[in-house]
mmCIF file with all atom_site columns, C-alpha atoms in Angstrom:
data_model
loop_
_atom_site.group_PDB
_atom_site.id
_atom_site.type_symbol
_atom_site.label_atom_id
_atom_site.label_alt_id
_atom_site.label_comp_id
_atom_site.label_asym_id
_atom_site.label_entity_id
_atom_site.label_seq_id
_atom_site.pdbx_PDB_ins_code
_atom_site.Cartn_x
_atom_site.Cartn_y
_atom_site.Cartn_z
_atom_site.occupancy
_atom_site.B_iso_or_equiv
_atom_site.pdbx_formal_charge
_atom_site.auth_seq_id
_atom_site.auth_comp_id
_atom_site.auth_asym_id
_atom_site.auth_atom_id
_atom_site.pdbx_PDB_model_num
ATOM 1   C CA . MET A 1 1   ? 139.005 103.666 107.289 1.00 0.00 ? 1   MET A CA 1
ATOM 2   C CA . ALA A 1 2   ? 136.672 103.666 110.817 1.00 0.00 ? 2   ALA A CA 1
ATOM 3   C CA . GLY A 1 3   ? 137.299 107.768 111.053 1.00 0.00 ? 3   GLY A CA 1
ATOM 4   C CA . GLU A 1 4   ? 136.465 108.068 107.261 1.00 0.00 ? 4   GLU A CA 1
ATOM 5   C CA . ALA A 1 5   ? 133.096 106.019 107.404 1.00 0.00 ? 5   ALA A CA 1
ATOM 6   C CA . ALA A 1 6   ? 131.857 108.176 110.376 1.00 0.00 ? 6   ALA A CA 1
ATOM 7   C CA . ILE A 1 7   ? 132.378 111.245 109.198 1.00 0.00 ? 7   ILE A CA 1
ATOM 8   C CA . GLU A 1 8   ? 130.818 110.454 105.725 1.00 0.00 ? 8   GLU A CA 1
ATOM 9   C CA . GLN A 1 9   ? 127.578 108.902 107.967 1.00 0.00 ? 9   GLN A CA 1
ATOM 10  C CA . GLU A 1 10  ? 127.683 112.192 110.010 1.00 0.00 ? 10  GLU A CA 1
ATOM 11  C CA . ALA A 1 11  ? 128.637 115.167 107.458 1.00 0.00 ? 11  ALA A CA 1
ATOM 12  C CA . PRO A 1 12  ? 125.375 117.193 106.516 1.00 0.00 ? 12  PRO A CA 1
ATOM 13  C CA . ARG A 1 13  ? 125.410 117.865 102.905 1.00 0.00 ? 13  ARG A CA 1
ATOM 14  C CA . ALA A 1 14  ? 125.888 121.598 100.850 1.00 0.00 ? 14  ALA A CA 1
ATOM 15  C CA . PHE A 1 15  ? 126.386 120.042 97.327  1.00 0.00 ? 15  PHE A CA 1
ATOM 16  C CA . ASP A 1 16  ? 124.625 117.529 95.193  1.00 0.00 ? 16  ASP A CA 1
ATOM 17  C CA . PRO A 1 17  ? 126.389 114.484 93.879  1.00 0.00 ? 17  PRO A CA 1
ATOM 18  C CA . HIS A 1 18  ? 128.073 116.106 91.221  1.00 0.00 ? 18  HIS A CA 1
ATOM 19  C CA . GLN A 1 19  ? 128.918 119.295 92.961  1.00 0.00 ? 19  GLN A CA 1
ATOM 20  C CA . ARG A 1 20  ? 130.600 117.442 95.336  1.00 0.00 ? 20  ARG A CA 1
ATOM 21  C CA . ASP A 1 21  ? 132.390 114.845 92.819  1.00 0.00 ? 21  ASP A CA 1
ATOM 22  C CA . THR A 1 22  ? 133.410 117.867 91.165  1.00 0.00 ? 22  THR A CA 1
ATOM 23  C CA . VAL A 1 23  ? 134.775 119.935 94.246  1.00 0.00 ? 23  VAL A CA 1
ATOM 24  C CA . ALA A 1 24  ? 136.734 116.697 95.321  1.00 0.00 ? 24  ALA A CA 1
ATOM 25  C CA . ALA A 1 25  ? 138.480 116.370 91.854  1.00 0.00 ? 25  ALA A CA 1
ATOM 26  C CA . ALA A 1 26  ? 139.513 119.798 91.987  1.00 0.00 ? 26  ALA A CA 1
ATOM 27  C CA . MET A 1 27  ? 140.648 119.661 95.644  1.00 0.00 ? 27  MET A CA 1
ATOM 28  C CA . ALA A 1 28  ? 142.752 116.581 94.857  1.00 0.00 ? 28  ALA A CA 1
ATOM 29  C CA . ARG A 1 29  ? 144.611 118.599 92.204  1.00 0.00 ? 29  ARG A CA 1
ATOM 30  C CA . ILE A 1 30  ? 145.340 121.383 94.399  1.00 0.00 ? 30  ILE A CA 1
ATOM 31  C CA . ILE A 1 31  ? 146.960 119.042 96.799  1.00 0.00 ? 31  ILE A CA 1
ATOM 32  C CA . PRO A 1 32  ? 147.124 116.016 94.934  1.00 0.00 ? 32  PRO A CA 1
ATOM 33  C CA . SER A 1 33  ? 148.250 112.336 96.145  1.00 0.00 ? 33  SER A CA 1
ATOM 34  C CA . ASP A 1 34  ? 152.010 111.302 96.087  1.00 0.00 ? 34  ASP A CA 1
ATOM 35  C CA . GLU A 1 35  ? 154.672 109.956 98.671  1.00 0.00 ? 35  GLU A CA 1
ATOM 36  C CA . THR A 1 36  ? 152.429 111.410 101.310 1.00 0.00 ? 36  THR A CA 1
ATOM 37  C CA . PRO A 1 37  ? 148.727 112.024 101.450 1.00 0.00 ? 37  PRO A CA 1
ATOM 38  C CA . GLY A 1 38  ? 146.862 114.614 99.611  1.00 0.00 ? 38  GLY A CA 1
ATOM 39  C CA . ALA A 1 39  ? 143.642 116.299 99.768  1.00 0.00 ? 39  ALA A CA 1
ATOM 40  C CA . ARG A 1 40  ? 141.651 113.240 98.783  1.00 0.00 ? 40  ARG A CA 1
ATOM 41  C CA . GLU A 1 41  ? 143.197 111.310 101.601 1.00 0.00 ? 41  GLU A CA 1
ATOM 42  C CA . ALA A 1 42  ? 142.708 114.022 104.192 1.00 0.00 ? 42  ALA A CA 1
ATOM 43  C CA . GLY A 1 43  ? 139.177 114.180 103.584 1.00 0.00 ? 43  GLY A CA 1
ATOM 44  C CA . THR A 1 44  ? 139.125 117.887 102.546 1.00 0.00 ? 44  THR A CA 1
ATOM 45  C CA . ILE A 1 45  ? 135.742 117.623 100.821 1.00 0.00 ? 45  ILE A CA 1
ATOM 46  C CA . ASP A 1 46  ? 134.133 116.511 104.176 1.00 0.00 ? 46  ASP A CA 1
ATOM 47  C CA . PHE A 1 47  ? 135.290 119.461 105.915 1.00 0.00 ? 47  PHE A CA 1
ATOM 48  C CA . LEU A 1 48  ? 134.055 121.844 103.258 1.00 0.00 ? 48  LEU A CA 1
ATOM 49  C CA . GLU A 1 49  ? 130.923 120.136 103.241 1.00 0.00 ? 49  GLU A CA 1
ATOM 50  C CA . ARG A 1 50  ? 129.877 120.045 106.812 1.00 0.00 ? 50  ARG A CA 1
ATOM 51  C CA . PHE A 1 51  ? 131.277 124.271 106.857 1.00 0.00 ? 51  PHE A CA 1
ATOM 52  C CA . LEU A 1 52  ? 128.892 125.211 104.148 1.00 0.00 ? 52  LEU A CA 1
ATOM 53  C CA . SER A 1 53  ? 125.679 123.109 105.429 1.00 0.00 ? 53  SER A CA 1
ATOM 54  C CA . GLY A 1 54  ? 124.607 125.738 107.682 1.00 0.00 ? 54  GLY A CA 1
ATOM 55  C CA . THR A 1 55  ? 125.580 127.278 110.751 1.00 0.00 ? 55  THR A CA 1
ATOM 56  C CA . GLY A 1 56  ? 126.373 124.044 112.754 1.00 0.00 ? 56  GLY A CA 1
ATOM 57  C CA . PHE A 1 57  ? 129.772 123.700 112.263 1.00 0.00 ? 57  PHE A CA 1
ATOM 58  C CA . ILE A 1 58  ? 131.579 126.896 112.625 1.00 0.00 ? 58  ILE A CA 1
ATOM 59  C CA . TYR A 1 59  ? 133.014 127.253 116.168 1.00 0.00 ? 59  TYR A CA 1
ATOM 60  C CA . ALA A 1 60  ? 134.580 124.183 117.984 1.00 0.00 ? 60  ALA A CA 1
ATOM 61  C CA . LYS A 1 61  ? 133.607 124.188 121.473 1.00 0.00 ? 61  LYS A CA 1
ATOM 62  C CA . PRO A 1 62  ? 137.116 124.605 123.482 1.00 0.00 ? 62  PRO A CA 1
ATOM 63  C CA . ASP A 1 63  ? 136.978 120.944 124.844 1.00 0.00 ? 63  ASP A CA 1
ATOM 64  C CA . GLY A 1 64  ? 136.350 119.369 121.725 1.00 0.00 ? 64  GLY A CA 1
ATOM 65  C CA . SER A 1 65  ? 132.977 117.983 122.339 1.00 0.00 ? 65  SER A CA 1
ATOM 66  C CA . GLY A 1 66  ? 131.144 119.610 119.432 1.00 0.00 ? 66  GLY A CA 1
ATOM 67  C CA . PHE A 1 67  ? 130.344 123.171 118.250 1.00 0.00 ? 67  PHE A CA 1
ATOM 68  C CA . GLU A 1 68  ? 129.190 126.073 119.269 1.00 0.00 ? 68  GLU A CA 1
ATOM 69  C CA . THR A 1 69  ? 125.364 127.393 118.587 1.00 0.00 ? 69  THR A CA 1
ATOM 70  C CA . LEU A 1 70  ? 124.587 130.204 116.789 1.00 0.00 ? 70  LEU A CA 1
ATOM 71  C CA . SER A 1 71  ? 121.653 132.680 117.543 1.00 0.00 ? 71  SER A CA 1
ATOM 72  C CA . GLY A 1 72  ? 120.395 135.810 116.846 1.00 0.00 ? 72  GLY A CA 1
ATOM 73  C CA . ARG A 1 73  ? 122.097 138.067 114.507 1.00 0.00 ? 73  ARG A CA 1
ATOM 74  C CA . HIS A 1 74  ? 125.505 136.129 114.765 1.00 0.00 ? 74  HIS A CA 1
ATOM 75  C CA . GLU A 1 75  ? 123.551 133.352 113.489 1.00 0.00 ? 75  GLU A CA 1
ATOM 76  C CA . GLN A 1 76  ? 122.068 135.490 110.572 1.00 0.00 ? 76  GLN A CA 1
ATOM 77  C CA . ALA A 1 77  ? 125.176 136.895 109.681 1.00 0.00 ? 77  ALA A CA 1
ATOM 78  C CA . TRP A 1 78  ? 126.811 133.560 109.357 1.00 0.00 ? 78  TRP A CA 1
ATOM 79  C CA . ARG A 1 79  ? 123.730 132.375 107.140 1.00 0.00 ? 79  ARG A CA 1
ATOM 80  C CA . ARG A 1 80  ? 124.135 134.615 104.511 1.00 0.00 ? 80  ARG A CA 1
ATOM 81  C CA . ARG A 1 81  ? 127.859 134.156 104.617 1.00 0.00 ? 81  ARG A CA 1
ATOM 82  C CA . ILE A 1 82  ? 127.296 130.478 103.874 1.00 0.00 ? 82  ILE A CA 1
ATOM 83  C CA . ASP A 1 83  ? 124.685 130.931 101.299 1.00 0.00 ? 83  ASP A CA 1
ATOM 84  C CA . ILE A 1 84  ? 127.150 133.619 99.620  1.00 0.00 ? 84  ILE A CA 1
ATOM 85  C CA . LEU A 1 85  ? 129.472 131.045 99.313  1.00 0.00 ? 85  LEU A CA 1
ATOM 86  C CA . ARG A 1 86  ? 127.159 128.091 98.536  1.00 0.00 ? 86  ARG A CA 1
ATOM 87  C CA . ARG A 1 87  ? 126.149 130.039 95.330  1.00 0.00 ? 87  ARG A CA 1
ATOM 88  C CA . ARG A 1 88  ? 129.688 130.974 94.456  1.00 0.00 ? 88  ARG A CA 1
ATOM 89  C CA . TYR A 1 89  ? 130.690 127.170 94.369  1.00 0.00 ? 89  TYR A CA 1
ATOM 90  C CA . ALA A 1 90  ? 127.756 126.228 92.376  1.00 0.00 ? 90  ALA A CA 1
ATOM 91  C CA . GLU A 1 91  ? 129.176 128.979 89.960  1.00 0.00 ? 91  GLU A CA 1
ATOM 92  C CA . GLY A 1 92  ? 132.436 127.862 90.216  1.00 0.00 ? 92  GLY A CA 1
ATOM 93  C CA . VAL A 1 93  ? 131.368 123.949 89.056  1.00 0.00 ? 93  VAL A CA 1
ATOM 94  C CA . ARG A 1 94  ? 129.231 125.427 86.251  1.00 0.00 ? 94  ARG A CA 1
ATOM 95  C CA . GLU A 1 95  ? 132.384 127.291 85.140  1.00 0.00 ? 95  GLU A CA 1
ATOM 96  C CA . LEU A 1 96  ? 134.808 124.146 85.271  1.00 0.00 ? 96  LEU A CA 1
ATOM 97  C CA . ASP A 1 97  ? 132.072 122.059 83.347  1.00 0.00 ? 97  ASP A CA 1
ATOM 98  C CA . GLY A 1 98  ? 131.643 124.683 80.586  1.00 0.00 ? 98  GLY A CA 1
ATOM 99  C CA . ARG A 1 99  ? 135.538 125.268 80.127  1.00 0.00 ? 99  ARG A CA 1
ATOM 100 C CA . SER A 1 100 ? 135.886 121.144 80.387  1.00 0.00 ? 100 SER A CA 1
ATOM 101 C CA . ARG A 1 101 ? 133.426 120.588 77.429  1.00 0.00 ? 101 ARG A CA 1
ATOM 102 C CA . HIS A 1 102 ? 134.385 123.107 75.520  1.00 0.00 ? 102 HIS A CA 1
ATOM 103 C CA . ARG A 1 103 ? 137.964 121.975 75.060  1.00 0.00 ? 103 ARG A CA 1
ATOM 104 C CA . PHE A 1 104 ? 137.447 118.421 76.007  1.00 0.00 ? 104 PHE A CA 1
ATOM 105 C CA . GLY A 1 105 ? 133.998 117.323 75.357  1.00 0.00 ? 105 GLY A CA 1
ATOM 106 C CA . ARG A 1 106 ? 133.502 116.052 78.763  1.00 0.00 ? 106 ARG A CA 1
ATOM 107 C CA . ASP A 1 107 ? 132.804 117.267 82.606  1.00 0.00 ? 107 ASP A CA 1
ATOM 108 C CA . PHE A 1 108 ? 135.547 118.536 84.373  1.00 0.00 ? 108 PHE A CA 1
ATOM 109 C CA . VAL A 1 109 ? 135.216 115.381 87.060  1.00 0.00 ? 109 VAL A CA 1
ATOM 110 C CA . ALA A 1 110 ? 135.726 112.865 83.673  1.00 0.00 ? 110 ALA A CA 1
ATOM 111 C CA . LEU A 1 111 ? 138.710 114.357 82.900  1.00 0.00 ? 111 LEU A CA 1
ATOM 112 C CA . ALA A 1 112 ? 142.016 112.900 82.947  1.00 0.00 ? 112 ALA A CA 1
ATOM 113 C CA . PRO A 1 113 ? 144.369 114.410 86.151  1.00 0.00 ? 113 PRO A CA 1
ATOM 114 C CA . GLN A 1 114 ? 146.117 116.420 83.502  1.00 0.00 ? 114 GLN A CA 1
ATOM 115 C CA . GLU A 1 115 ? 143.375 117.664 81.423  1.00 0.00 ? 115 GLU A CA 1
ATOM 116 C CA . GLN A 1 116 ? 141.956 118.926 84.973  1.00 0.00 ? 116 GLN A CA 1
ATOM 117 C CA . ASP A 1 117 ? 145.268 121.119 85.691  1.00 0.00 ? 117 ASP A CA 1
ATOM 118 C CA . GLU A 1 118 ? 144.824 122.382 82.408  1.00 0.00 ? 118 GLU A CA 1
ATOM 119 C CA . ILE A 1 119 ? 141.302 123.433 83.111  1.00 0.00 ? 119 ILE A CA 1
ATOM 120 C CA . LEU A 1 120 ? 142.470 124.978 86.328  1.00 0.00 ? 120 LEU A CA 1
ATOM 121 C CA . ARG A 1 121 ? 145.265 126.930 84.979  1.00 0.00 ? 121 ARG A CA 1
ATOM 122 C CA . ALA A 1 122 ? 142.669 128.276 82.439  1.00 0.00 ? 122 ALA A CA 1
ATOM 123 C CA . ALA A 1 123 ? 140.241 129.539 85.107  1.00 0.00 ? 123 ALA A CA 1
ATOM 124 C CA . GLU A 1 124 ? 143.157 131.032 87.327  1.00 0.00 ? 124 GLU A CA 1
ATOM 125 C CA . ARG A 1 125 ? 144.370 132.787 84.222  1.00 0.00 ? 125 ARG A CA 1
ATOM 126 C CA . HIS A 1 126 ? 140.409 134.088 83.664  1.00 0.00 ? 126 HIS A CA 1
ATOM 127 C CA . GLU A 1 127 ? 140.564 132.821 79.913  1.00 0.00 ? 127 GLU A CA 1
ATOM 128 C CA . ALA A 1 128 ? 137.577 133.340 78.161  1.00 0.00 ? 128 ALA A CA 1
ATOM 129 C CA . TRP A 1 129 ? 135.518 130.428 76.507  1.00 0.00 ? 129 TRP A CA 1
ATOM 130 C CA . PRO A 1 130 ? 132.488 130.344 74.207  1.00 0.00 ? 130 PRO A CA 1
ATOM 131 C CA . GLY A 1 131 ? 129.615 130.359 76.019  1.00 0.00 ? 131 GLY A CA 1
ATOM 132 C CA . GLY A 1 132 ? 131.003 131.575 79.231  1.00 0.00 ? 132 GLY A CA 1
ATOM 133 C CA . GLU A 1 133 ? 131.907 134.305 80.627  1.00 0.00 ? 133 GLU A CA 1
ATOM 134 C CA . ALA A 1 134 ? 135.368 134.683 82.490  1.00 0.00 ? 134 ALA A CA 1
ATOM 135 C CA . PRO A 1 135 ? 135.186 136.723 85.779  1.00 0.00 ? 135 PRO A CA 1
ATOM 136 C CA . ALA A 1 136 ? 137.377 139.937 85.746  1.00 0.00 ? 136 ALA A CA 1
ATOM 137 C CA . ALA A 1 137 ? 140.249 139.930 87.858  1.00 0.00 ? 137 ALA A CA 1
ATOM 138 C CA . ASP A 1 138 ? 140.160 142.020 91.104  1.00 0.00 ? 138 ASP A CA 1
ATOM 139 C CA . ALA A 1 139 ? 141.161 142.143 94.613  1.00 0.00 ? 139 ALA A CA 1
ATOM 140 C CA . GLY A 1 140 ? 139.410 138.538 95.014  1.00 0.00 ? 140 GLY A CA 1
ATOM 141 C CA . THR A 1 141 ? 141.352 136.802 92.500  1.00 0.00 ? 141 THR A CA 1
ATOM 142 C CA . GLY A 1 142 ? 144.793 137.460 94.357  1.00 0.00 ? 142 GLY A CA 1
ATOM 143 C CA . PRO A 1 143 ? 146.598 134.462 96.462  1.00 0.00 ? 143 PRO A CA 1
ATOM 144 C CA . ALA A 1 144 ? 144.831 133.102 98.728  1.00 0.00 ? 144 ALA A CA 1
ATOM 145 C CA . LEU A 1 145 ? 145.435 133.668 102.633 1.00 0.00 ? 145 LEU A CA 1
ATOM 146 C CA . GLN A 1 146 ? 145.442 131.071 105.383 1.00 0.00 ? 146 GLN A CA 1
ATOM 147 C CA . GLN A 1 147 ? 142.522 132.950 106.889 1.00 0.00 ? 147 GLN A CA 1
ATOM 148 C CA . THR A 1 148 ? 140.441 135.957 105.801 1.00 0.00 ? 148 THR A CA 1
ATOM 149 C CA . SER A 1 149 ? 138.074 138.063 107.216 1.00 0.00 ? 149 SER A CA 1
ATOM 150 C CA . ALA A 1 150 ? 137.210 139.002 103.431 1.00 0.00 ? 150 ALA A CA 1
ATOM 151 C CA . GLU A 1 151 ? 136.412 134.996 102.306 1.00 0.00 ? 151 GLU A CA 1
ATOM 152 C CA . ILE A 1 152 ? 133.161 135.901 100.871 1.00 0.00 ? 152 ILE A CA 1
ATOM 153 C CA . ASP A 1 153 ? 134.884 138.585 98.488  1.00 0.00 ? 153 ASP A CA 1
ATOM 154 C CA . LEU A 1 154 ? 137.396 135.768 97.080  1.00 0.00 ? 154 LEU A CA 1
ATOM 155 C CA . ASP A 1 155 ? 136.617 134.473 93.456  1.00 0.00 ? 155 ASP A CA 1
ATOM 156 C CA . PHE A 1 156 ? 135.734 130.805 93.086  1.00 0.00 ? 156 PHE A CA 1
ATOM 157 C CA . LEU A 1 157 ? 139.299 129.543 92.381  1.00 0.00 ? 157 LEU A CA 1
ATOM 158 C CA . PRO A 1 158 ? 141.356 131.228 95.269  1.00 0.00 ? 158 PRO A CA 1
ATOM 159 C CA . LEU A 1 159 ? 138.222 130.135 97.455  1.00 0.00 ? 159 LEU A CA 1
ATOM 160 C CA . LEU A 1 160 ? 138.678 126.363 96.679  1.00 0.00 ? 160 LEU A CA 1
ATOM 161 C CA . VAL A 1 161 ? 142.270 126.932 97.620  1.00 0.00 ? 161 VAL A CA 1
ATOM 162 C CA . LEU A 1 162 ? 141.561 128.450 100.630 1.00 0.00 ? 162 LEU A CA 1
ATOM 163 C CA . HIS A 1 163 ? 139.135 126.046 101.950 1.00 0.00 ? 163 HIS A CA 1
ATOM 164 C CA . THR A 1 164 ? 141.536 122.830 100.342 1.00 0.00 ? 164 THR A CA 1
ATOM 165 C CA . ARG A 1 165 ? 144.244 124.222 102.489 1.00 0.00 ? 165 ARG A CA 1
ATOM 166 C CA . GLN A 1 166 ? 142.246 124.473 105.685 1.00 0.00 ? 166 GLN A CA 1
ATOM 167 C CA . GLY A 1 167 ? 140.723 121.303 105.285 1.00 0.00 ? 167 GLY A CA 1
ATOM 168 C CA . PHE A 1 168 ? 143.941 119.627 104.837 1.00 0.00 ? 168 PHE A CA 1
ATOM 169 C CA . LEU A 1 169 ? 145.364 121.336 107.921 1.00 0.00 ? 169 LEU A CA 1
ATOM 170 C CA . ALA A 1 170 ? 142.866 122.327 110.567 1.00 0.00 ? 170 ALA A CA 1
ATOM 171 C CA . ASP A 1 171 ? 142.360 120.385 113.584 1.00 0.00 ? 171 ASP A CA 1
ATOM 172 C CA . PRO A 1 172 ? 140.207 117.054 112.250 1.00 0.00 ? 172 PRO A CA 1
ATOM 173 C CA . VAL A 1 173 ? 137.242 118.283 114.721 1.00 0.00 ? 173 VAL A CA 1
ATOM 174 C CA . TYR A 1 174 ? 136.397 120.328 111.681 1.00 0.00 ? 174 TYR A CA 1
ATOM 175 C CA . GLY A 1 175 ? 135.950 117.609 109.398 1.00 0.00 ? 175 GLY A CA 1
ATOM 176 C CA . GLY A 1 176 ? 139.042 117.198 107.469 1.00 0.00 ? 176 GLY A CA 1
ATOM 177 C CA . ASN A 1 177 ? 142.506 116.198 108.302 1.00 0.00 ? 177 ASN A CA 1
ATOM 178 C CA . ARG A 1 178 ? 141.482 112.498 108.865 1.00 0.00 ? 178 ARG A CA 1
ATOM 179 C CA . ASP A 1 179 ? 143.727 110.630 110.716 1.00 0.00 ? 179 ASP A CA 1
ATOM 180 C CA . GLN A 1 180 ? 145.819 113.709 110.488 1.00 0.00 ? 180 GLN A CA 1
ATOM 181 C CA . ALA A 1 181 ? 146.985 113.171 107.306 1.00 0.00 ? 181 ALA A CA 1
ATOM 182 C CA . GLY A 1 182 ? 148.082 116.719 106.437 1.00 0.00 ? 182 GLY A CA 1
ATOM 183 C CA . TRP A 1 183 ? 149.767 117.218 109.553 1.00 0.00 ? 183 TRP A CA 1
ATOM 184 C CA . ARG A 1 184 ? 151.717 114.142 108.835 1.00 0.00 ? 184 ARG A CA 1
ATOM 185 C CA . ALA A 1 185 ? 152.477 115.105 105.670 1.00 0.00 ? 185 ALA A CA 1
ATOM 186 C CA . ILE A 1 186 ? 154.158 118.383 106.771 1.00 0.00 ? 186 ILE A CA 1
ATOM 187 C CA . GLY A 1 187 ? 155.677 116.659 109.936 1.00 0.00 ? 187 GLY A CA 1
ATOM 188 C CA . PHE A 1 188 ? 153.607 118.480 112.570 1.00 0.00 ? 188 PHE A CA 1
ATOM 189 C CA . PRO A 1 189 ? 152.699 116.570 115.424 1.00 0.00 ? 189 PRO A CA 1
ATOM 190 C CA . GLY A 1 190 ? 149.656 118.595 116.587 1.00 0.00 ? 190 GLY A CA 1
ATOM 191 C CA . PRO A 1 191 ? 147.860 118.210 119.662 1.00 0.00 ? 191 PRO A CA 1
ATOM 192 C CA . ALA A 1 192 ? 146.049 115.024 120.493 1.00 0.00 ? 192 ALA A CA 1
ATOM 193 C CA . SER A 1 193 ? 142.894 116.956 121.039 1.00 0.00 ? 193 SER A CA 1
ATOM 194 C CA . LEU A 1 194 ? 141.210 120.666 121.093 1.00 0.00 ? 194 LEU A CA 1
ATOM 195 C CA . ALA A 1 195 ? 140.971 120.540 124.672 1.00 0.00 ? 195 ALA A CA 1
ATOM 196 C CA . GLU A 1 196 ? 144.660 120.428 124.965 1.00 0.00 ? 196 GLU A CA 1
ATOM 197 C CA . VAL A 1 197 ? 145.331 123.734 123.118 1.00 0.00 ? 197 VAL A CA 1
ATOM 198 C CA . HIS A 1 198 ? 142.367 125.648 124.988 1.00 0.00 ? 198 HIS A CA 1
ATOM 199 C CA . SER A 1 199 ? 144.001 124.539 128.414 1.00 0.00 ? 199 SER A CA 1
ATOM 200 C CA . GLY A 1 200 ? 147.282 125.599 127.572 1.00 0.00 ? 200 GLY A CA 1
ATOM 201 C CA . ARG A 1 201 ? 148.807 121.959 127.835 1.00 0.00 ? 201 ARG A CA 1
ATOM 202 C CA . TYR A 1 202 ? 149.984 122.087 124.141 1.00 0.00 ? 202 TYR A CA 1
ATOM 203 C CA . SER A 1 203 ? 152.643 124.268 122.869 1.00 0.00 ? 203 SER A CA 1
ATOM 204 C CA . THR A 1 204 ? 153.673 124.658 119.132 1.00 0.00 ? 204 THR A CA 1
ATOM 205 C CA . LEU A 1 205 ? 157.104 126.089 120.126 1.00 0.00 ? 205 LEU A CA 1
ATOM 206 C CA . ALA A 1 206 ? 159.025 122.560 119.994 1.00 0.00 ? 206 ALA A CA 1
ATOM 207 C CA . TRP A 1 207 ? 157.832 122.172 116.197 1.00 0.00 ? 207 TRP A CA 1
ATOM 208 C CA . PHE A 1 208 ? 158.440 125.994 115.253 1.00 0.00 ? 208 PHE A CA 1
ATOM 209 C CA . ALA A 1 209 ? 162.349 125.624 116.575 1.00 0.00 ? 209 ALA A CA 1
ATOM 210 C CA . GLU A 1 210 ? 165.167 125.105 114.370 1.00 0.00 ? 210 GLU A CA 1
ATOM 211 C CA . GLY A 1 211 ? 165.471 121.352 113.645 1.00 0.00 ? 211 GLY A CA 1
ATOM 212 C CA . HIS A 1 212 ? 161.732 120.415 114.612 1.00 0.00 ? 212 HIS A CA 1
ATOM 213 C CA . THR A 1 213 ? 160.331 120.219 111.049 1.00 0.00 ? 213 THR A CA 1
ATOM 214 C CA . ASP A 1 214 ? 161.672 117.381 109.054 1.00 0.00 ? 214 ASP A CA 1
ATOM 215 C CA . PRO A 1 215 ? 159.027 115.138 108.025 1.00 0.00 ? 215 PRO A CA 1
ATOM 216 C CA . SER A 1 216 ? 160.520 112.181 109.614 1.00 0.00 ? 216 SER A CA 1
ATOM 217 C CA . PHE A 1 217 ? 159.740 111.881 113.348 1.00 0.00 ? 217 PHE A CA 1
ATOM 218 C CA . GLU A 1 218 ? 163.546 110.067 113.888 1.00 0.00 ? 218 GLU A CA 1
ATOM 219 C CA . ASN A 1 219 ? 165.327 113.028 112.304 1.00 0.00 ? 219 ASN A CA 1
ATOM 220 C CA . ARG A 1 220 ? 163.734 115.657 114.479 1.00 0.00 ? 220 ARG A CA 1
ATOM 221 C CA . LYS A 1 221 ? 165.833 117.090 116.856 1.00 0.00 ? 221 LYS A CA 1
ATOM 222 C CA . PRO A 1 222 ? 164.664 117.696 120.350 1.00 0.00 ? 222 PRO A CA 1
ATOM 223 C CA . HIS A 1 223 ? 163.966 121.152 122.201 1.00 0.00 ? 223 HIS A CA 1
ATOM 224 C CA . HIS A 1 224 ? 163.708 122.419 125.214 1.00 0.00 ? 224 HIS A CA 1
ATOM 225 C CA . GLY A 1 225 ? 164.227 125.995 124.838 1.00 0.00 ? 225 GLY A CA 1
ATOM 226 C CA . ALA A 1 226 ? 162.254 129.120 126.233 1.00 0.00 ? 226 ALA A CA 1
#
C-alpha cells in the first residue's frame, strides 16, 4: 500500500530489527486480525517507533501539516521520558524472549500465535521463570488507560497495551491507524483531516448519538440532534 510504504520510508527508528519484530508480534496478539483489520494492518508498530524515535513526533500541528518543534526544558523533559520508555521496551523484549526460550525453546517472535498468547498471559500474571525475575505487581501494572500522565510509571505489558490502542485509534497523522483501519474496525467515520477538528468543522456528536455506532455504514441512523 502506498500509505504503508511512505510511513515505512520516512519513519525514524527506535528499535533494532529484532526488537521491532518482537513488539510488532506482541501488538498483533493484543489486537489480532480477523474479519476486521488488527494492529498489524493498522501499522501500530510504525506509530510507536515514530513516537519513541525522539521528540520530533510528539504534538501534531493543528493544521495537520507536521509536528511541533519542542525546545528548552519542554524538549528535555520529553527526551527523558522517551528514554525511559525505550528502556522499558528493551527490558520487555528481553523478558518475552526469556519466557519464550524457557517454555518453548525459541524467541517470542518465532512462536505460533497461541504460544505467544501463553507468554503474554504469563507476563500479565507476573509468573516467575528460571533465569528471569518477574516484576512485582504495583500501581503501574493495572489496566492501561487511554491516556495517562503517568505513562512512564507503567510496566512493560500495560504500556504495550496502551500504545497498541493508541496506534490503532489515534489520528493517522501520528503514524498508526493506517488507512483509518482502526476507525473502520469500530465504525467510526473520523475527520478527513486534523485541521477539521481544530477548526471546529468536525464533531463526534453524530457518531456518539444512539444508533450511530453500527460498524456497517448502511445501518447507521441519521442524527440531527443538538
